[in-house]
mmCIF file of C-alpha atoms in Angstrom:
data_model
loop_
_atom_site.group_PDB
_atom_site.id
_atom_site.type_symbol
_atom_site.label_atom_id
_atom_site.label_comp_id
_atom_site.label_asym_id
_atom_site.label_seq_id
_atom_site.Cartn_x
_atom_site.Cartn_y
_atom_site.Cartn_z
ATOM 1 C CA MET A 59 21.254 -6.941 16.776
ATOM 2 C CA ASN A 60 18.602 -4.401 17.086
ATOM 3 C CA LYS A 61 16.355 -4.297 14.127
ATOM 4 C CA PRO A 62 16.117 -0.655 12.369
ATOM 5 C CA LYS A 63 12.931 1.214 13.228
ATOM 6 C CA PHE A 64 11.191 3.469 10.754
ATOM 7 C CA TYR A 65 7.741 4.767 10.262
ATOM 8 C CA LEU A 66 5.387 5.542 7.086
ATOM 9 C CA ILE A 67 3.216 8.423 6.544
ATOM 10 C CA PHE A 68 1.243 8.592 3.358
ATOM 11 C CA HIS A 69 0.162 12.138 2.094
ATOM 12 C CA CYS A 70 -3.257 12.285 0.543
ATOM 13 C CA ASN A 71 -4.508 15.351 -1.078
ATOM 14 C CA LEU A 72 -7.683 15.371 -3.421
ATOM 15 C CA ALA A 73 -7.267 19.003 -4.067
ATOM 16 C CA PHE A 74 -3.913 18.376 -5.937
ATOM 17 C CA SER A 75 -3.822 21.099 -8.714
ATOM 18 C CA SER A 76 -2.731 18.647 -11.457
ATOM 19 C CA ILE A 77 -5.771 16.094 -10.817
ATOM 20 C CA ASP A 78 -9.040 17.160 -12.660
ATOM 21 C CA GLU A 79 -12.297 16.729 -10.842
ATOM 22 C CA ASP A 80 -13.294 13.880 -13.133
ATOM 23 C CA GLN A 81 -10.080 11.877 -12.316
ATOM 24 C CA LEU A 82 -10.721 11.658 -8.365
ATOM 25 C CA ASN A 83 -12.624 8.363 -8.564
ATOM 26 C CA GLU A 84 -9.809 6.586 -10.556
ATOM 27 C CA VAL A 85 -7.181 8.252 -8.015
ATOM 28 C CA ILE A 86 -9.286 6.853 -5.100
ATOM 29 C CA ALA A 87 -9.695 3.263 -6.722
ATOM 30 C CA LYS A 88 -5.910 2.914 -7.865
ATOM 31 C CA SER A 89 -4.160 4.587 -4.879
ATOM 32 C CA TYR A 90 -6.302 4.966 -1.710
ATOM 33 C CA PHE A 91 -8.134 1.786 -1.618
ATOM 34 C CA PRO A 92 -4.889 -0.174 -2.420
ATOM 35 C CA LEU A 93 -3.119 1.722 0.261
ATOM 36 C CA LEU A 94 -5.564 0.435 2.888
ATOM 37 C CA GLN A 95 -5.347 -3.120 1.664
ATOM 38 C CA ILE A 96 -1.666 -3.292 1.866
ATOM 39 C CA ILE A 97 -1.843 -1.811 5.429
ATOM 40 C CA LYS A 98 -4.395 -4.684 6.454
ATOM 41 C CA SER A 99 -2.635 -7.472 4.429
ATOM 42 C CA THR A 100 0.782 -6.550 5.887
ATOM 43 C CA ASN A 101 -0.516 -5.552 9.201
ATOM 44 C CA THR A 102 1.762 -2.559 9.141
ATOM 45 C CA LYS A 103 1.089 0.456 11.334
ATOM 46 C CA THR A 104 0.936 3.415 8.979
ATOM 47 C CA GLY A 105 0.373 7.240 9.103
ATOM 48 C CA ILE A 106 -2.069 8.926 6.572
ATOM 49 C CA GLU A 107 -2.341 12.414 6.497
ATOM 50 C CA PHE A 108 -5.663 13.966 5.164
ATOM 51 C CA SER A 109 -7.001 17.461 4.877
ATOM 52 C CA GLY A 110 -10.418 17.911 6.081
ATOM 53 C CA TYR A 111 -11.428 18.830 2.425
ATOM 54 C CA THR A 112 -9.929 15.447 1.228
ATOM 55 C CA LEU A 113 -12.187 13.498 3.984
ATOM 56 C CA GLU A 114 -15.050 15.279 2.770
ATOM 57 C CA LYS A 115 -14.507 14.390 -0.783
ATOM 58 C CA LEU A 116 -14.029 10.743 -0.030
ATOM 59 C CA SER A 117 -17.156 10.761 2.129
ATOM 60 C CA LYS A 118 -19.103 11.690 -1.055
ATOM 61 C CA LEU A 119 -17.152 9.945 -3.569
ATOM 62 C CA ALA A 120 -16.151 6.797 -1.587
ATOM 63 C CA PRO A 121 -17.834 6.455 1.593
ATOM 64 C CA LEU A 122 -16.579 2.878 2.027
ATOM 65 C CA PHE A 123 -13.230 4.142 2.212
ATOM 66 C CA ILE A 124 -14.188 6.511 5.187
ATOM 67 C CA ASP A 125 -15.879 3.209 6.902
ATOM 68 C CA GLU A 126 -12.561 1.241 6.354
ATOM 69 C CA LEU A 127 -10.457 4.171 7.394
ATOM 70 C CA LYS A 128 -12.419 4.332 10.594
ATOM 71 C CA ILE A 129 -12.004 0.870 11.496
ATOM 72 C CA LEU A 130 -8.336 0.804 10.965
ATOM 73 C CA SER A 131 -8.038 4.023 12.969
ATOM 74 C CA LYS A 132 -10.002 2.422 15.916
ATOM 75 C CA SER A 133 -7.860 -0.569 15.738
ATOM 76 C CA GLY A 134 -4.479 1.486 16.015
ATOM 77 C CA LEU A 135 -3.293 0.170 12.643
ATOM 78 C CA VAL A 136 -3.590 3.702 11.132
ATOM 79 C CA GLU A 137 -2.940 7.006 12.722
ATOM 80 C CA VAL A 138 -4.516 9.728 10.889
ATOM 81 C CA ILE A 139 -2.083 12.823 10.655
ATOM 82 C CA ALA A 140 -3.768 16.148 10.462
ATOM 83 C CA SER A 141 -3.208 19.004 8.161
ATOM 84 C CA GLY A 142 -6.119 21.434 8.891
ATOM 85 C CA TYR A 143 -9.130 21.820 6.394
ATOM 86 C CA GLN A 144 -7.104 22.924 3.506
ATOM 87 C CA GLN A 145 -3.471 22.793 2.784
ATOM 88 C CA ILE A 146 -2.540 26.340 2.977
ATOM 89 C CA ILE A 147 0.887 27.819 3.214
ATOM 90 C CA GLY A 148 0.563 29.098 6.687
ATOM 91 C CA PRO A 149 3.303 31.844 6.965
ATOM 92 C CA ILE A 150 1.728 33.517 4.174
ATOM 93 C CA VAL A 151 -1.633 34.007 5.543
ATOM 94 C CA PRO A 152 -2.953 35.779 8.656
ATOM 95 C CA TYR A 153 -2.944 34.215 12.349
ATOM 96 C CA LYS A 154 -6.764 34.044 12.159
ATOM 97 C CA VAL A 155 -7.000 32.217 9.211
ATOM 98 C CA ASN A 156 -4.302 29.733 10.183
ATOM 99 C CA VAL A 157 -6.215 28.904 13.464
ATOM 100 C CA LYS A 158 -9.577 28.635 11.645
ATOM 101 C CA ASN A 159 -8.005 26.288 9.098
ATOM 102 C CA GLN A 160 -6.979 23.948 11.844
ATOM 103 C CA GLU A 161 -10.343 24.312 13.807
ATOM 104 C CA LEU A 162 -12.193 23.462 10.682
ATOM 105 C CA GLY A 163 -9.973 20.566 10.124
ATOM 106 C CA LEU A 164 -10.449 19.099 13.506
ATOM 107 C CA LYS A 165 -14.313 19.351 13.233
ATOM 108 C CA VAL A 166 -14.207 17.095 9.985
ATOM 109 C CA TYR A 167 -11.897 14.606 11.693
ATOM 110 C CA GLU A 168 -14.251 14.240 14.673
ATOM 111 C CA ASN A 169 -17.275 14.286 12.424
ATOM 112 C CA PHE A 170 -16.113 11.596 9.930
ATOM 113 C CA LEU A 171 -13.884 9.590 11.962
ATOM 114 C CA GLY A 172 -14.574 10.526 15.558
ATOM 115 C CA ILE A 173 -10.893 11.021 16.439
ATOM 116 C CA LYS A 174 -8.818 14.149 17.127
ATOM 117 C CA PRO A 175 -5.317 13.747 15.575
ATOM 118 C CA ARG A 176 -2.427 14.258 17.978
ATOM 119 C CA VAL A 177 0.083 15.002 15.028
ATOM 120 C CA ALA A 178 0.033 17.419 12.252
ATOM 121 C CA PHE A 179 1.698 17.379 8.829
ATOM 122 C CA LEU A 180 3.283 21.042 8.122
ATOM 123 C CA ASN A 181 1.324 22.148 5.276
ATOM 124 C CA GLU A 182 3.518 22.185 1.846
ATOM 125 C CA GLN A 183 6.411 21.598 4.253
ATOM 126 C CA VAL A 184 6.792 25.416 4.883
ATOM 127 C CA PHE A 185 8.013 26.288 8.220
ATOM 128 C CA SER A 186 8.268 29.678 10.178
ATOM 129 C CA LYS A 187 8.529 30.215 13.796
ATOM 130 C CA SER A 188 4.965 31.895 14.285
ATOM 131 C CA MET A 189 3.331 28.359 12.922
ATOM 132 C CA VAL A 190 5.050 26.539 15.885
ATOM 133 C CA ASP A 191 2.860 28.553 18.230
ATOM 134 C CA ILE A 192 -0.399 27.771 16.139
ATOM 135 C CA TYR A 193 0.315 24.088 15.820
ATOM 136 C CA LYS A 194 1.078 23.904 19.535
ATOM 137 C CA GLU A 195 -2.421 24.991 20.456
ATOM 138 C CA PHE A 196 -3.932 21.914 18.731
ATOM 139 C CA TYR A 197 -1.335 19.400 18.314
ATOM 140 C CA ASP A 198 1.366 17.274 20.430
ATOM 141 C CA ALA A 199 3.864 17.200 17.285
ATOM 142 C CA ILE A 200 4.423 18.278 13.804
ATOM 143 C CA CYS A 201 5.789 16.423 10.660
ATOM 144 C CA MET A 202 8.437 18.562 8.952
ATOM 145 C CA GLU A 203 10.933 17.829 5.996
ATOM 146 C CA TRP A 204 14.533 17.459 7.102
ATOM 147 C CA ASN A 205 16.437 18.054 3.741
ATOM 148 C CA ASN A 206 16.039 21.928 3.109
ATOM 149 C CA PRO A 207 16.792 22.887 7.145
ATOM 150 C CA TYR A 208 19.780 20.624 6.996
ATOM 151 C CA SER A 209 21.168 22.151 3.653
ATOM 152 C CA ILE A 210 20.898 25.443 5.045
ATOM 153 C CA ASN A 211 22.586 24.502 8.265
ATOM 154 C CA ALA A 212 24.776 21.992 6.913
ATOM 155 C CA HIS A 213 28.185 23.813 8.454
ATOM 156 C CA TYR A 214 27.085 23.010 11.991
ATOM 157 C CA TRP A 215 24.451 20.124 11.800
ATOM 158 C CA GLN A 216 25.136 16.625 11.523
ATOM 159 C CA GLU A 217 23.482 14.204 9.167
ATOM 160 C CA SER A 218 22.716 12.243 12.287
ATOM 161 C CA TYR A 219 20.202 14.833 13.475
ATOM 162 C CA GLY A 220 17.932 13.748 11.076
ATOM 163 C CA PHE A 221 17.402 10.598 12.953
ATOM 164 C CA ALA A 222 17.131 11.974 16.369
ATOM 165 C CA PRO A 223 14.604 13.765 18.300
ATOM 166 C CA ALA A 224 14.111 17.471 17.716
ATOM 167 C CA ILE A 225 12.134 20.479 19.038
ATOM 168 C CA ALA A 226 10.977 23.325 16.894
ATOM 169 C CA LYS A 227 11.011 26.554 18.833
ATOM 170 C CA GLY A 228 8.357 29.072 18.218
ATOM 171 C CA ILE A 229 7.851 32.710 19.518
ATOM 172 C CA LYS A 230 6.314 31.697 22.770
ATOM 173 C CA THR A 231 6.122 28.039 22.668
ATOM 174 C CA GLN A 232 7.844 24.780 21.263
ATOM 175 C CA ILE A 233 6.782 21.532 19.806
ATOM 176 C CA PRO A 234 8.584 18.098 18.917
ATOM 177 C CA ILE A 235 9.308 17.443 15.394
ATOM 178 C CA ILE A 236 8.985 14.316 13.449
ATOM 179 C CA TRP A 237 11.385 14.446 10.534
ATOM 180 C CA THR A 238 10.409 13.457 7.090
ATOM 181 C CA ASN A 239 12.777 12.861 4.267
ATOM 182 C CA SER A 240 11.982 14.617 0.648
ATOM 183 C CA ILE A 241 14.646 12.685 -1.114
ATOM 184 C CA LEU A 242 13.360 9.352 0.170
ATOM 185 C CA PHE A 243 9.644 10.513 -0.664
ATOM 186 C CA GLN A 244 10.573 11.539 -4.201
ATOM 187 C CA GLN A 245 12.373 8.249 -4.995
ATOM 188 C CA PHE A 246 9.579 6.432 -3.306
ATOM 189 C CA GLN A 247 7.216 8.121 -6.015
ATOM 190 C CA ARG A 248 9.522 7.293 -8.814
ATOM 191 C CA THR A 249 9.793 3.604 -7.845
ATOM 192 C CA ALA A 250 6.039 3.361 -7.579
ATOM 193 C CA THR A 251 5.855 4.701 -11.158
ATOM 194 C CA SER A 252 8.431 2.517 -12.554
ATOM 195 C CA GLN A 253 11.096 5.206 -13.034
ATOM 196 C CA ASN A 254 13.326 3.649 -10.521
ATOM 197 C CA THR A 255 13.941 0.203 -9.427
ATOM 198 C CA LEU A 256 13.021 -1.224 -6.150
ATOM 199 C CA GLU A 257 16.896 -2.330 -5.467
ATOM 200 C CA ASN A 258 17.899 1.307 -5.980
ATOM 201 C CA TYR A 259 15.265 2.579 -3.587
ATOM 202 C CA LEU A 260 16.210 0.120 -0.989
ATOM 203 C CA SER A 261 19.906 0.905 -1.175
ATOM 204 C CA MET A 262 19.410 4.598 -0.199
#
């Protein structure tokens, strides 16, 4: 019997609007460092998404985190997922702003980690055909939330499509999609904050 296959992608954002600047050190200590420790102790290959801005903040507030992340990245245990310099909502800003956002982000990944990520996390999970062409300029694939597209197309999409390879078509190009699941993500958050039980989460 084949074992089920899955992947983990954690979203890290120190520009989160509900987190005050004076709380960042606490967030890093209680969330970011423990994440790396779990990855190392369980030897679990994991994707972690950072904006360029978040990496810059980490380099100032917790340079040891950058050192650890670099080691894990080079070992192949962590794959850094890109999201540009800032997590802007791409479809509502001009083309040149989107391109510059990705260019600046890639410079930060290179400067701090010595890498060029191959996969990008769709900012705020907002999709448009025009964004496909922009991401295709820089990456091999994008991570995109499954649940909302499925709810809109449920009359002819099957639920099994969420576990199958998919291609997003842009205006001129196309790019592979790695589906993410917002329901599982939200329930994971609730489990981590004791608003849900581990048994309920694993039964989903």
